[in-house]
């Protein structure tokens, strides 16, 4: 009995950890008696350890779903870099209200939505010209992130005649927090644009549609505060 | 898709954009999924993907390699960006370290301390396998399917899945050093 060989192909499945309990036990009891199989298993196990270096995502093909905006931002960044990356040029664009801050980076330095990455300045990326979304022309995307709490927000500010529509995704605010969204004008004027109770599903967050009577070109920031006034997120235009 | 040409700084914008778009179309889903798992946050992950593609654009020579090593390179760059940023955050005493709900339980977290071979080498070796051997490993090992599920998905008998696993691993023995210590599996998967 101790001389009896097993089906060696079991060793591959064993090394990969996919044998059921009964088969695993029969392999193990054989390994106790068979130096040849122990040696072979050691080789296969070394291969398995090498396979661990590769994350499972390595086998995902194709572009990410909903990745158009990300692609456009990336292309814009490259265009900016080719063009000498003139920050002055970008600032002018910001002032003209053409530009949005896109691409929140959670873990940036400040509590508010200033696009700071620890490693290098993150460009103020103009919005894509040709993204396939239903946002009206002139819509600005603002973002805010609080690395201390993990809360973040993406808000689209769409122009209307003398006022703005907001479409905000607010994620990571503790469930049950009473929230209010404000639009802040460049003269410091503040308009409350809506309030809600943070969802228990913090990861999915809350989508907020709101309106505010502040002219599109005078929007300085969008804030989310608790209803008793504690600041949660500030996305600056 | 392969890109042999070196990008000149004065090369055309259209060519650059086509290059990055094709990298995005081929590898973007992989990168975003990986970065999302590492950071636990979609917005942060998008930023990592953007930075990774930017670096790829700066190193077009990498994009001329075979698919496996392009993918390995991109994944490594993305991981380094995530690591560097986490380190930079940790270096700031006033900040609370970000809690990433997804980053603690992913399979990639296994074993980063002992990089015997890097992911580029492994991915290249997987590319060099026959498609039949490669697909069983991908289904069983990376997609976590059981042998029965993999057999159904691939339309082959379970016994064939088992023997292909074995021959695939044997075919990959060349990727690991000859003097690997003989250890039994440590329960990783
Ligand atoms: Zn034996």
CSV table of C-alpha atoms and ligand atoms in Angstrom, one decimal:
chain,number,residue,atom,x,y,z
A,1,UNK,CA,0.0,0.0,0.0
A,2,UNK,CA,2.8,2.4,0.8
A,3,UNK,CA,4.2,1.7,-2.6
A,4,UNK,CA,1.1,2.6,-4.5
A,5,UNK,CA,1.4,5.8,-6.5
A,6,UNK,CA,-1.4,8.4,-6.7
A,7,UNK,CA,-2.6,10.3,-9.7
A,8,UNK,CA,0.1,12.9,-9.8
A,9,UNK,CA,-2.1,15.5,-11.4
A,10,UNK,CA,-3.8,15.8,-8.0
A,11,UNK,CA,-0.6,17.6,-6.8
A,12,UNK,CA,-1.3,20.5,-9.1
A,13,UNK,CA,-4.8,21.0,-7.7
A,14,UNK,CA,-3.4,20.5,-4.2
A,15,UNK,CA,-0.7,23.2,-4.7
A,16,UNK,CA,-3.4,25.5,-6.0
A,17,UNK,CA,-5.6,24.8,-2.9
A,18,UNK,CA,-8.6,23.7,-4.9
A,19,UNK,CA,-9.0,20.0,-3.8
A,20,UNK,CA,-11.9,19.1,-1.6
A,21,UNK,CA,-11.2,17.9,1.9
A,22,UNK,CA,-11.3,14.1,1.2
A,23,UNK,CA,-9.0,14.4,-1.8
A,24,UNK,CA,-6.7,16.7,0.2
A,25,UNK,CA,-6.4,14.2,3.0
A,26,UNK,CA,-5.6,11.3,0.6
A,27,UNK,CA,-2.9,13.4,-1.0
A,28,UNK,CA,-1.5,14.3,2.4
A,29,UNK,CA,-1.4,10.8,3.6
A,30,UNK,CA,0.4,9.7,0.4
A,31,UNK,CA,2.9,12.6,0.8
A,32,UNK,CA,3.9,11.2,4.2
A,33,UNK,CA,5.1,8.1,2.5
A,34,UNK,CA,6.3,9.3,-0.9
A,35,UNK,CA,9.5,11.4,-1.3
A,36,UNK,CA,9.0,11.7,-5.0
A,37,UNK,CA,5.6,13.3,-4.6
A,38,UNK,CA,6.9,15.6,-1.8
A,39,UNK,CA,9.7,16.7,-4.1
A,40,UNK,CA,7.3,17.4,-7.0
A,41,UNK,CA,4.9,19.2,-4.7
A,42,UNK,CA,7.7,21.5,-3.5
A,43,UNK,CA,8.3,22.6,-7.1
A,44,UNK,CA,4.6,23.1,-7.8
A,45,UNK,CA,4.2,25.1,-4.6
A,46,UNK,CA,7.1,27.3,-5.5
A,47,UNK,CA,5.2,28.1,-8.8
A,48,UNK,CA,2.1,28.8,-6.8
A,49,UNK,CA,3.9,31.3,-4.7
A,50,UNK,CA,5.1,33.0,-7.8
A,51,UNK,CA,1.6,33.2,-9.2
A,52,UNK,CA,0.6,35.1,-6.0
A,53,UNK,CA,2.6,38.1,-7.3
A,54,UNK,CA,-0.1,38.7,-9.9
A,55,UNK,CA,-3.3,40.3,-8.7
A,56,UNK,CA,-6.6,38.8,-9.9
A,57,UNK,CA,-7.4,42.1,-11.7
A,58,UNK,CA,-4.6,41.3,-14.1
A,59,UNK,CA,-7.1,39.3,-16.1
A,60,UNK,CA,-9.7,42.0,-16.6
A,61,UNK,CA,-9.8,43.0,-20.2
A,62,UNK,CA,-11.1,46.2,-21.7
A,63,UNK,CA,-11.7,49.7,-20.5
A,64,UNK,CA,-13.4,50.4,-17.2
A,65,UNK,CA,-17.2,50.8,-17.3
A,66,UNK,CA,-18.1,54.5,-17.1
A,67,UNK,CA,-14.5,55.5,-17.7
A,68,UNK,CA,-15.0,58.1,-20.4
A,69,UNK,CA,-14.5,61.0,-18.1
A,70,UNK,CA,-11.3,59.4,-16.7
A,71,UNK,CA,-9.9,58.9,-20.2
A,72,UNK,CA,-10.7,62.5,-21.1
A,73,UNK,CA,-9.0,63.8,-18.0
A,74,UNK,CA,-6.0,61.7,-18.7
A,75,UNK,CA,-5.7,62.9,-22.3
A,76,UNK,CA,-6.1,66.5,-21.0
A,77,UNK,CA,-3.3,66.0,-18.6
A,78,UNK,CA,-1.1,64.8,-21.4
A,79,UNK,CA,-2.1,67.6,-23.6
A,80,UNK,CA,-1.3,70.1,-20.8
A,81,UNK,CA,2.1,68.5,-20.2
A,82,UNK,CA,2.9,68.6,-23.9
A,83,UNK,CA,1.9,72.2,-24.1
A,84,UNK,CA,4.5,73.0,-21.5
A,85,UNK,CA,1.9,72.6,-18.7
A,86,UNK,CA,1.4,76.3,-18.4
A,87,UNK,CA,-0.2,76.8,-15.0
A,88,UNK,CA,-0.8,80.4,-15.9
A,89,UNK,CA,-2.9,79.3,-18.9
A,90,UNK,CA,-4.8,77.0,-16.7
A,91,UNK,CA,-5.5,79.7,-14.1
A,92,UNK,CA,-6.9,81.9,-16.8
A,93,UNK,CA,-9.1,79.1,-17.9
A,94,UNK,CA,-10.3,78.7,-14.3
A,95,UNK,CA,-11.0,82.4,-14.0
A,96,UNK,CA,-13.0,82.3,-17.2
A,97,UNK,CA,-15.2,79.7,-15.5
A,98,UNK,CA,-14.5,77.2,-18.3
A,99,UNK,CA,-12.7,74.8,-16.0
A,100,UNK,CA,-13.6,72.3,-13.5
A,101,UNK,CA,-11.7,70.7,-10.8
A,102,UNK,CA,-11.9,67.1,-11.7
A,103,UNK,CA,-10.6,64.0,-10.0
A,104,UNK,CA,-10.8,64.2,-6.3
A,105,UNK,CA,-7.8,62.7,-4.6
A,106,UNK,CA,-8.7,61.3,-1.2
A,107,UNK,CA,-5.7,61.6,0.9
A,108,UNK,CA,-4.7,65.0,-0.3
A,109,UNK,CA,-3.4,67.4,2.2
A,110,UNK,CA,-6.3,69.5,3.1
A,111,UNK,CA,-9.7,68.8,4.5
A,112,UNK,CA,-11.4,70.6,1.8
A,113,UNK,CA,-11.4,69.9,-1.9
A,114,UNK,CA,-8.2,71.4,-2.9
A,115,UNK,CA,-6.7,69.1,-5.4
A,116,UNK,CA,-3.5,68.4,-3.6
A,117,UNK,CA,-1.7,65.1,-4.0
A,118,UNK,CA,1.1,64.4,-1.7
A,119,UNK,CA,3.6,63.6,-4.4
A,120,UNK,CA,3.2,66.2,-7.0
A,121,UNK,CA,0.9,69.1,-7.9
A,122,UNK,CA,-2.2,67.9,-9.5
A,123,UNK,CA,-3.2,69.9,-12.5
A,124,UNK,CA,-6.5,71.7,-12.6
A,125,UNK,CA,-7.9,69.7,-15.4
A,126,UNK,CA,-10.3,71.4,-17.8
A,127,UNK,CA,-13.4,69.3,-18.4
A,128,UNK,CA,-13.6,67.1,-21.5
A,129,UNK,CA,-15.0,68.8,-24.5
A,130,UNK,CA,-16.7,65.7,-25.8
A,131,UNK,CA,-17.7,63.5,-23.0
A,132,UNK,CA,-20.7,61.4,-23.5
A,133,UNK,CA,-22.7,62.6,-20.6
A,134,UNK,CA,-26.0,64.5,-20.5
A,135,UNK,CA,-24.5,67.4,-18.7
A,136,UNK,CA,-25.3,70.7,-20.3
A,137,UNK,CA,-22.5,72.9,-21.7
A,138,UNK,CA,-20.7,74.9,-19.1
A,139,UNK,CA,-21.3,72.3,-16.4
A,140,UNK,CA,-18.5,72.4,-13.9
A,141,UNK,CA,-17.4,69.3,-11.9
A,142,UNK,CA,-16.2,70.1,-8.4
A,143,UNK,CA,-14.8,67.7,-5.9
A,144,UNK,CA,-14.0,67.6,-2.3
A,145,UNK,CA,-12.5,65.0,0.0
A,146,UNK,CA,-11.7,64.8,3.6
A,147,UNK,CA,-8.9,62.3,4.2
A,148,UNK,CA,-9.6,62.3,7.9
A,149,UNK,CA,-13.1,60.9,7.6
A,150,UNK,CA,-12.9,59.4,4.1
A,151,UNK,CA,-15.9,61.5,3.1
A,152,UNK,CA,-15.9,62.8,-0.5
A,153,UNK,CA,-18.1,64.5,-2.9
A,154,UNK,CA,-18.4,65.0,-6.6
A,155,UNK,CA,-20.7,67.8,-7.6
A,156,UNK,CA,-21.8,68.9,-11.1
A,157,UNK,CA,-22.7,72.6,-11.2
A,158,UNK,CA,-24.9,73.2,-14.2
A,159,UNK,CA,-25.7,76.8,-15.3
A,160,UNK,CA,-29.2,78.0,-15.6
A,161,UNK,CA,-30.3,81.6,-16.3
A,162,UNK,CA,-29.0,83.4,-13.3
A,163,UNK,CA,-29.0,80.4,-11.0
A,164,UNK,CA,-27.4,76.9,-10.9
A,165,UNK,CA,-28.5,73.3,-10.6
A,166,UNK,CA,-26.4,70.9,-8.6
A,167,UNK,CA,-26.1,67.2,-8.9
A,168,UNK,CA,-23.9,65.9,-6.0
A,169,UNK,CA,-22.7,62.5,-5.0
A,170,UNK,CA,-21.8,62.6,-1.3
A,171,UNK,CA,-20.1,59.5,0.0
A,172,UNK,CA,-18.6,58.5,3.3
A,173,UNK,CA,-20.6,60.7,5.6
A,174,UNK,CA,-21.6,58.7,8.8
A,175,UNK,CA,-25.1,57.3,8.6
A,176,UNK,CA,-27.7,59.5,10.3
A,177,UNK,CA,-25.7,62.7,9.9
A,178,UNK,CA,-28.1,65.6,9.1
A,179,UNK,CA,-26.6,67.3,6.1
A,180,UNK,CA,-27.2,70.5,4.3
A,181,UNK,CA,-25.7,71.6,1.0
A,182,UNK,CA,-24.8,75.2,0.4
A,183,UNK,CA,-23.7,77.2,-2.6
A,184,UNK,CA,-21.3,80.0,-1.8
A,185,UNK,CA,-21.1,83.0,-4.0
A,186,UNK,CA,-17.8,84.8,-4.7
A,187,UNK,CA,-19.1,87.7,-2.5
A,188,UNK,CA,-19.6,85.4,0.4
A,189,UNK,CA,-23.3,85.1,0.0
A,190,UNK,CA,-24.6,81.6,0.9
A,191,UNK,CA,-27.7,79.8,-0.4
A,192,UNK,CA,-28.9,76.6,1.2
A,193,UNK,CA,-29.8,74.3,-1.6
A,194,UNK,CA,-31.1,71.2,0.2
A,195,UNK,CA,-30.8,69.0,3.2
A,196,UNK,CA,-30.9,65.2,3.9
A,197,UNK,CA,-30.1,62.5,6.3
A,198,UNK,CA,-26.9,60.6,5.4
A,199,UNK,CA,-27.7,57.1,4.2
A,200,UNK,CA,-26.9,54.0,6.2
A,201,UNK,CA,-25.1,52.8,3.1
A,202,UNK,CA,-22.1,55.0,3.4
A,203,UNK,CA,-20.2,53.5,0.5
A,204,UNK,CA,-23.0,54.1,-2.0
A,205,UNK,CA,-23.5,57.6,-0.5
A,206,UNK,CA,-26.3,60.0,-1.2
A,207,UNK,CA,-27.1,61.6,-4.5
A,208,UNK,CA,-28.5,65.1,-4.1
A,209,UNK,CA,-30.1,67.2,-6.7
A,210,UNK,CA,-30.5,70.8,-5.7
A,211,UNK,CA,-31.0,74.4,-6.9
A,212,UNK,CA,-29.5,77.7,-5.8
A,213,UNK,CA,-30.1,81.3,-6.8
A,214,UNK,CA,-26.5,82.2,-7.4
A,215,UNK,CA,-25.4,83.1,-10.9
A,216,UNK,CA,-23.2,80.4,-12.5
A,217,UNK,CA,-20.3,82.6,-12.9
A,218,UNK,CA,-20.4,83.7,-9.3
A,219,UNK,CA,-20.2,80.3,-7.6
A,220,UNK,CA,-17.1,80.1,-5.4
A,221,UNK,CA,-17.7,76.8,-3.6
A,222,UNK,CA,-20.2,74.1,-2.8
A,223,UNK,CA,-20.2,73.1,0.8
A,224,UNK,CA,-21.8,70.2,2.7
A,225,UNK,CA,-22.3,70.9,6.4
A,226,UNK,CA,-24.2,69.3,9.2
A,227,UNK,CA,-27.4,71.1,9.9
A,228,UNK,CA,-25.9,72.5,13.1
A,229,UNK,CA,-23.1,74.1,11.2
A,230,UNK,CA,-20.1,71.7,11.3
A,231,UNK,CA,-18.2,71.7,8.0
A,232,UNK,CA,-18.0,68.3,6.3
A,233,UNK,CA,-16.8,69.0,2.8
A,234,UNK,CA,-15.9,72.1,0.7
A,235,UNK,CA,-15.5,71.9,-3.0
A,236,UNK,CA,-14.1,75.1,-4.4
A,237,UNK,CA,-14.8,76.3,-7.8
B,1,UNK,CA,-1.5,45.9,-29.3
B,2,UNK,CA,2.1,46.9,-29.6
B,3,UNK,CA,3.8,50.2,-29.9
B,4,UNK,CA,7.3,50.1,-31.1
B,5,UNK,CA,7.8,53.7,-31.8
B,6,UNK,CA,9.4,56.1,-29.4
B,7,UNK,CA,7.4,59.1,-28.7
B,8,UNK,CA,9.3,62.3,-29.6
B,9,UNK,CA,8.6,65.3,-27.6
B,10,UNK,CA,7.5,67.0,-30.7
B,11,UNK,CA,5.5,64.0,-31.9
B,12,UNK,CA,2.0,64.6,-32.9
B,13,UNK,CA,-0.7,65.0,-30.2
B,14,UNK,CA,-3.0,62.8,-32.2
B,15,UNK,CA,-0.6,59.9,-32.1
B,16,UNK,CA,0.0,60.4,-28.3
B,17,UNK,CA,-3.7,60.5,-27.7
B,18,UNK,CA,-4.4,57.4,-29.8
B,19,UNK,CA,-1.6,55.6,-27.9
B,20,UNK,CA,-3.0,56.4,-24.5
B,21,UNK,CA,-6.5,55.8,-25.6
B,22,UNK,CA,-5.6,52.3,-26.8
B,23,UNK,CA,-3.7,51.6,-23.5
B,24,UNK,CA,-6.8,52.7,-21.7
B,25,UNK,CA,-9.1,50.6,-23.8
B,26,UNK,CA,-7.0,47.5,-23.3
B,27,UNK,CA,-5.8,47.9,-19.7
B,28,UNK,CA,-8.0,50.6,-18.1
B,29,UNK,CA,-10.5,48.2,-16.6
B,30,UNK,CA,-7.7,46.2,-15.0
B,31,UNK,CA,-6.0,49.3,-13.6
B,32,UNK,CA,-9.1,50.9,-12.2
B,33,UNK,CA,-10.3,47.7,-10.5
B,34,UNK,CA,-6.9,47.1,-9.0
B,35,UNK,CA,-6.4,50.7,-7.8
B,36,UNK,CA,-10.0,50.7,-6.4
B,37,UNK,CA,-9.3,47.6,-4.3
B,38,UNK,CA,-6.0,49.0,-3.1
B,39,UNK,CA,-7.3,52.4,-2.2
B,40,UNK,CA,-10.9,51.5,-1.2
B,41,UNK,CA,-12.1,54.5,-3.0
B,42,UNK,CA,-13.1,55.2,-6.6
B,43,UNK,CA,-12.1,58.8,-6.8
B,44,UNK,CA,-8.6,58.1,-5.4
B,45,UNK,CA,-8.4,55.1,-7.7
B,46,UNK,CA,-9.1,57.2,-10.8
B,47,UNK,CA,-6.4,59.5,-9.8
B,48,UNK,CA,-4.0,56.6,-9.5
B,49,UNK,CA,-5.0,55.3,-13.0
B,50,UNK,CA,-4.5,58.8,-14.5
B,51,UNK,CA,-1.0,59.0,-13.0
B,52,UNK,CA,-0.2,55.5,-14.2
B,53,UNK,CA,-1.2,56.3,-17.7
B,54,UNK,CA,0.7,59.5,-17.6
B,55,UNK,CA,3.8,57.6,-16.6
B,56,UNK,CA,3.2,55.1,-19.4
B,57,UNK,CA,3.0,58.0,-21.8
B,58,UNK,CA,6.4,59.1,-20.5
B,59,UNK,CA,7.8,55.7,-21.0
B,60,UNK,CA,6.5,54.6,-24.4
B,61,UNK,CA,9.3,52.1,-24.8
B,62,UNK,CA,7.5,50.0,-22.2
B,63,UNK,CA,4.4,49.8,-24.3
B,64,UNK,CA,6.3,48.1,-27.1
B,65,UNK,CA,6.7,45.0,-25.0
B,66,UNK,CA,4.5,42.0,-24.9
B,67,UNK,CA,1.1,42.3,-23.3
B,68,UNK,CA,2.1,40.4,-20.2
B,69,UNK,CA,5.0,42.7,-19.4
B,70,UNK,CA,3.0,45.8,-20.3
B,71,UNK,CA,0.3,44.7,-17.8
B,72,UNK,CA,2.9,43.8,-15.2
B,73,UNK,CA,4.5,47.2,-15.6
B,74,UNK,CA,1.2,49.1,-15.3
B,75,UNK,CA,0.2,47.1,-12.2
B,76,UNK,CA,3.5,47.7,-10.6
B,77,UNK,CA,3.4,51.4,-11.3
B,78,UNK,CA,-0.1,51.7,-9.9
B,79,UNK,CA,0.8,49.8,-6.8
B,80,UNK,CA,3.9,52.0,-6.3
B,81,UNK,CA,1.8,55.2,-6.6
B,82,UNK,CA,-0.7,53.9,-4.0
B,83,UNK,CA,2.1,52.9,-1.7
B,84,UNK,CA,3.9,56.3,-2.1
B,85,UNK,CA,0.8,58.2,-1.4
B,86,UNK,CA,-0.1,56.1,1.7
B,87,UNK,CA,3.5,56.7,2.9
B,88,UNK,CA,3.2,60.4,2.3
B,89,UNK,CA,0.0,60.5,4.2
B,90,UNK,CA,1.4,58.5,7.1
B,91,UNK,CA,4.3,61.0,7.3
B,92,UNK,CA,1.9,63.7,8.3
B,93,UNK,CA,1.4,63.6,12.0
B,94,UNK,CA,-1.7,65.6,12.1
B,95,UNK,CA,-3.7,63.5,9.8
B,96,UNK,CA,-5.6,60.4,10.7
B,97,UNK,CA,-4.6,57.5,8.5
B,98,UNK,CA,-7.2,56.8,5.9
B,99,UNK,CA,-9.1,53.6,6.6
B,100,UNK,CA,-9.6,51.7,3.4
B,101,UNK,CA,-12.3,49.2,3.9
B,102,UNK,CA,-11.3,47.1,0.9
B,103,UNK,CA,-7.6,47.2,1.2
B,104,UNK,CA,-7.2,44.7,4.0
B,105,UNK,CA,-8.8,41.7,2.6
B,106,UNK,CA,-7.7,41.4,-1.0
B,107,UNK,CA,-5.8,38.5,-2.4
B,108,UNK,CA,-3.0,40.7,-3.5
B,109,UNK,CA,-2.1,41.5,0.0
B,110,UNK,CA,-0.8,38.0,0.4
B,111,UNK,CA,2.9,37.8,0.4
B,112,UNK,CA,4.2,41.2,-0.8
B,113,UNK,CA,7.1,40.9,1.6
B,114,UNK,CA,8.7,38.1,-0.3
B,115,UNK,CA,8.8,39.0,-3.9
B,116,UNK,CA,10.7,36.1,-5.4
B,117,UNK,CA,9.7,37.0,-8.9
B,118,UNK,CA,7.8,40.0,-10.0
B,119,UNK,CA,4.4,40.1,-11.6
B,120,UNK,CA,5.9,41.0,-15.0
B,121,UNK,CA,7.8,37.8,-15.1
B,122,UNK,CA,4.8,35.8,-14.1
B,123,UNK,CA,2.5,37.5,-16.5
B,124,UNK,CA,4.9,36.9,-19.4
B,125,UNK,CA,5.2,33.3,-18.5
B,126,UNK,CA,1.4,33.0,-18.4
B,127,UNK,CA,1.3,34.5,-21.8
B,128,UNK,CA,3.7,31.9,-23.0
B,129,UNK,CA,1.5,29.0,-21.9
B,130,UNK,CA,-0.9,27.3,-24.3
B,131,UNK,CA,-4.3,29.0,-24.2
B,132,UNK,CA,-5.8,25.8,-22.7
B,133,UNK,CA,-3.4,25.7,-19.8
B,134,UNK,CA,-3.6,29.5,-19.2
B,135,UNK,CA,-7.3,29.5,-19.1
B,136,UNK,CA,-7.6,26.8,-16.4
B,137,UNK,CA,-5.2,28.7,-14.2
B,138,UNK,CA,-7.0,32.0,-14.7
B,139,UNK,CA,-10.4,30.4,-13.9
B,140,UNK,CA,-9.2,28.3,-11.0
B,141,UNK,CA,-6.6,30.4,-9.4
B,142,UNK,CA,-7.3,34.0,-10.2
B,143,UNK,CA,-11.1,33.9,-10.6
B,144,UNK,CA,-11.4,31.5,-7.6
B,145,UNK,CA,-13.7,29.0,-9.4
B,146,UNK,CA,-13.9,25.4,-8.2
B,147,UNK,CA,-12.8,22.7,-10.6
B,148,UNK,CA,-16.4,21.8,-11.3
B,149,UNK,CA,-17.3,25.5,-12.0
B,150,UNK,CA,-14.3,25.9,-14.2
B,151,UNK,CA,-15.1,22.7,-16.1
B,152,UNK,CA,-18.6,24.0,-16.8
B,153,UNK,CA,-17.3,27.5,-17.8
B,154,UNK,CA,-14.8,26.0,-20.2
B,155,UNK,CA,-16.9,23.1,-21.4
B,156,UNK,CA,-14.4,20.4,-20.5
B,157,UNK,CA,-14.6,17.5,-18.0
B,158,UNK,CA,-13.4,18.2,-14.4
B,159,UNK,CA,-10.7,15.6,-14.8
B,160,UNK,CA,-9.3,17.6,-17.7
B,161,UNK,CA,-9.3,20.8,-15.6
B,162,UNK,CA,-7.3,18.9,-12.9
B,163,UNK,CA,-4.7,17.6,-15.3
B,164,UNK,CA,-4.4,21.0,-17.1
B,165,UNK,CA,-3.7,22.6,-13.8
B,166,UNK,CA,-1.0,20.2,-13.1
B,167,UNK,CA,0.7,20.5,-16.5
B,168,UNK,CA,0.3,24.3,-16.4
B,169,UNK,CA,2.2,24.5,-13.1
B,170,UNK,CA,4.8,22.1,-14.5
B,171,UNK,CA,5.2,24.3,-17.5
B,172,UNK,CA,5.8,27.3,-15.3
B,173,UNK,CA,8.5,25.8,-13.2
B,174,UNK,CA,11.1,27.8,-15.1
B,175,UNK,CA,9.8,31.0,-13.7
B,176,UNK,CA,11.0,30.2,-10.2
B,177,UNK,CA,14.5,29.8,-9.0
B,178,UNK,CA,16.0,26.3,-8.9
B,179,UNK,CA,16.9,26.6,-5.2
B,180,UNK,CA,13.4,27.4,-3.9
B,181,UNK,CA,13.1,26.1,-0.4
B,182,UNK,CA,10.8,23.2,-0.4
B,183,UNK,CA,7.9,24.3,1.7
B,184,UNK,CA,4.4,22.9,1.7
B,185,UNK,CA,1.7,25.3,0.9
B,186,UNK,CA,0.9,27.8,3.6
B,187,UNK,CA,-2.8,28.0,3.1
B,188,UNK,CA,-2.8,31.0,0.8
B,189,UNK,CA,-5.3,29.5,-1.6
C,1,LIG,ZN1,4.0,9.6,-4.8
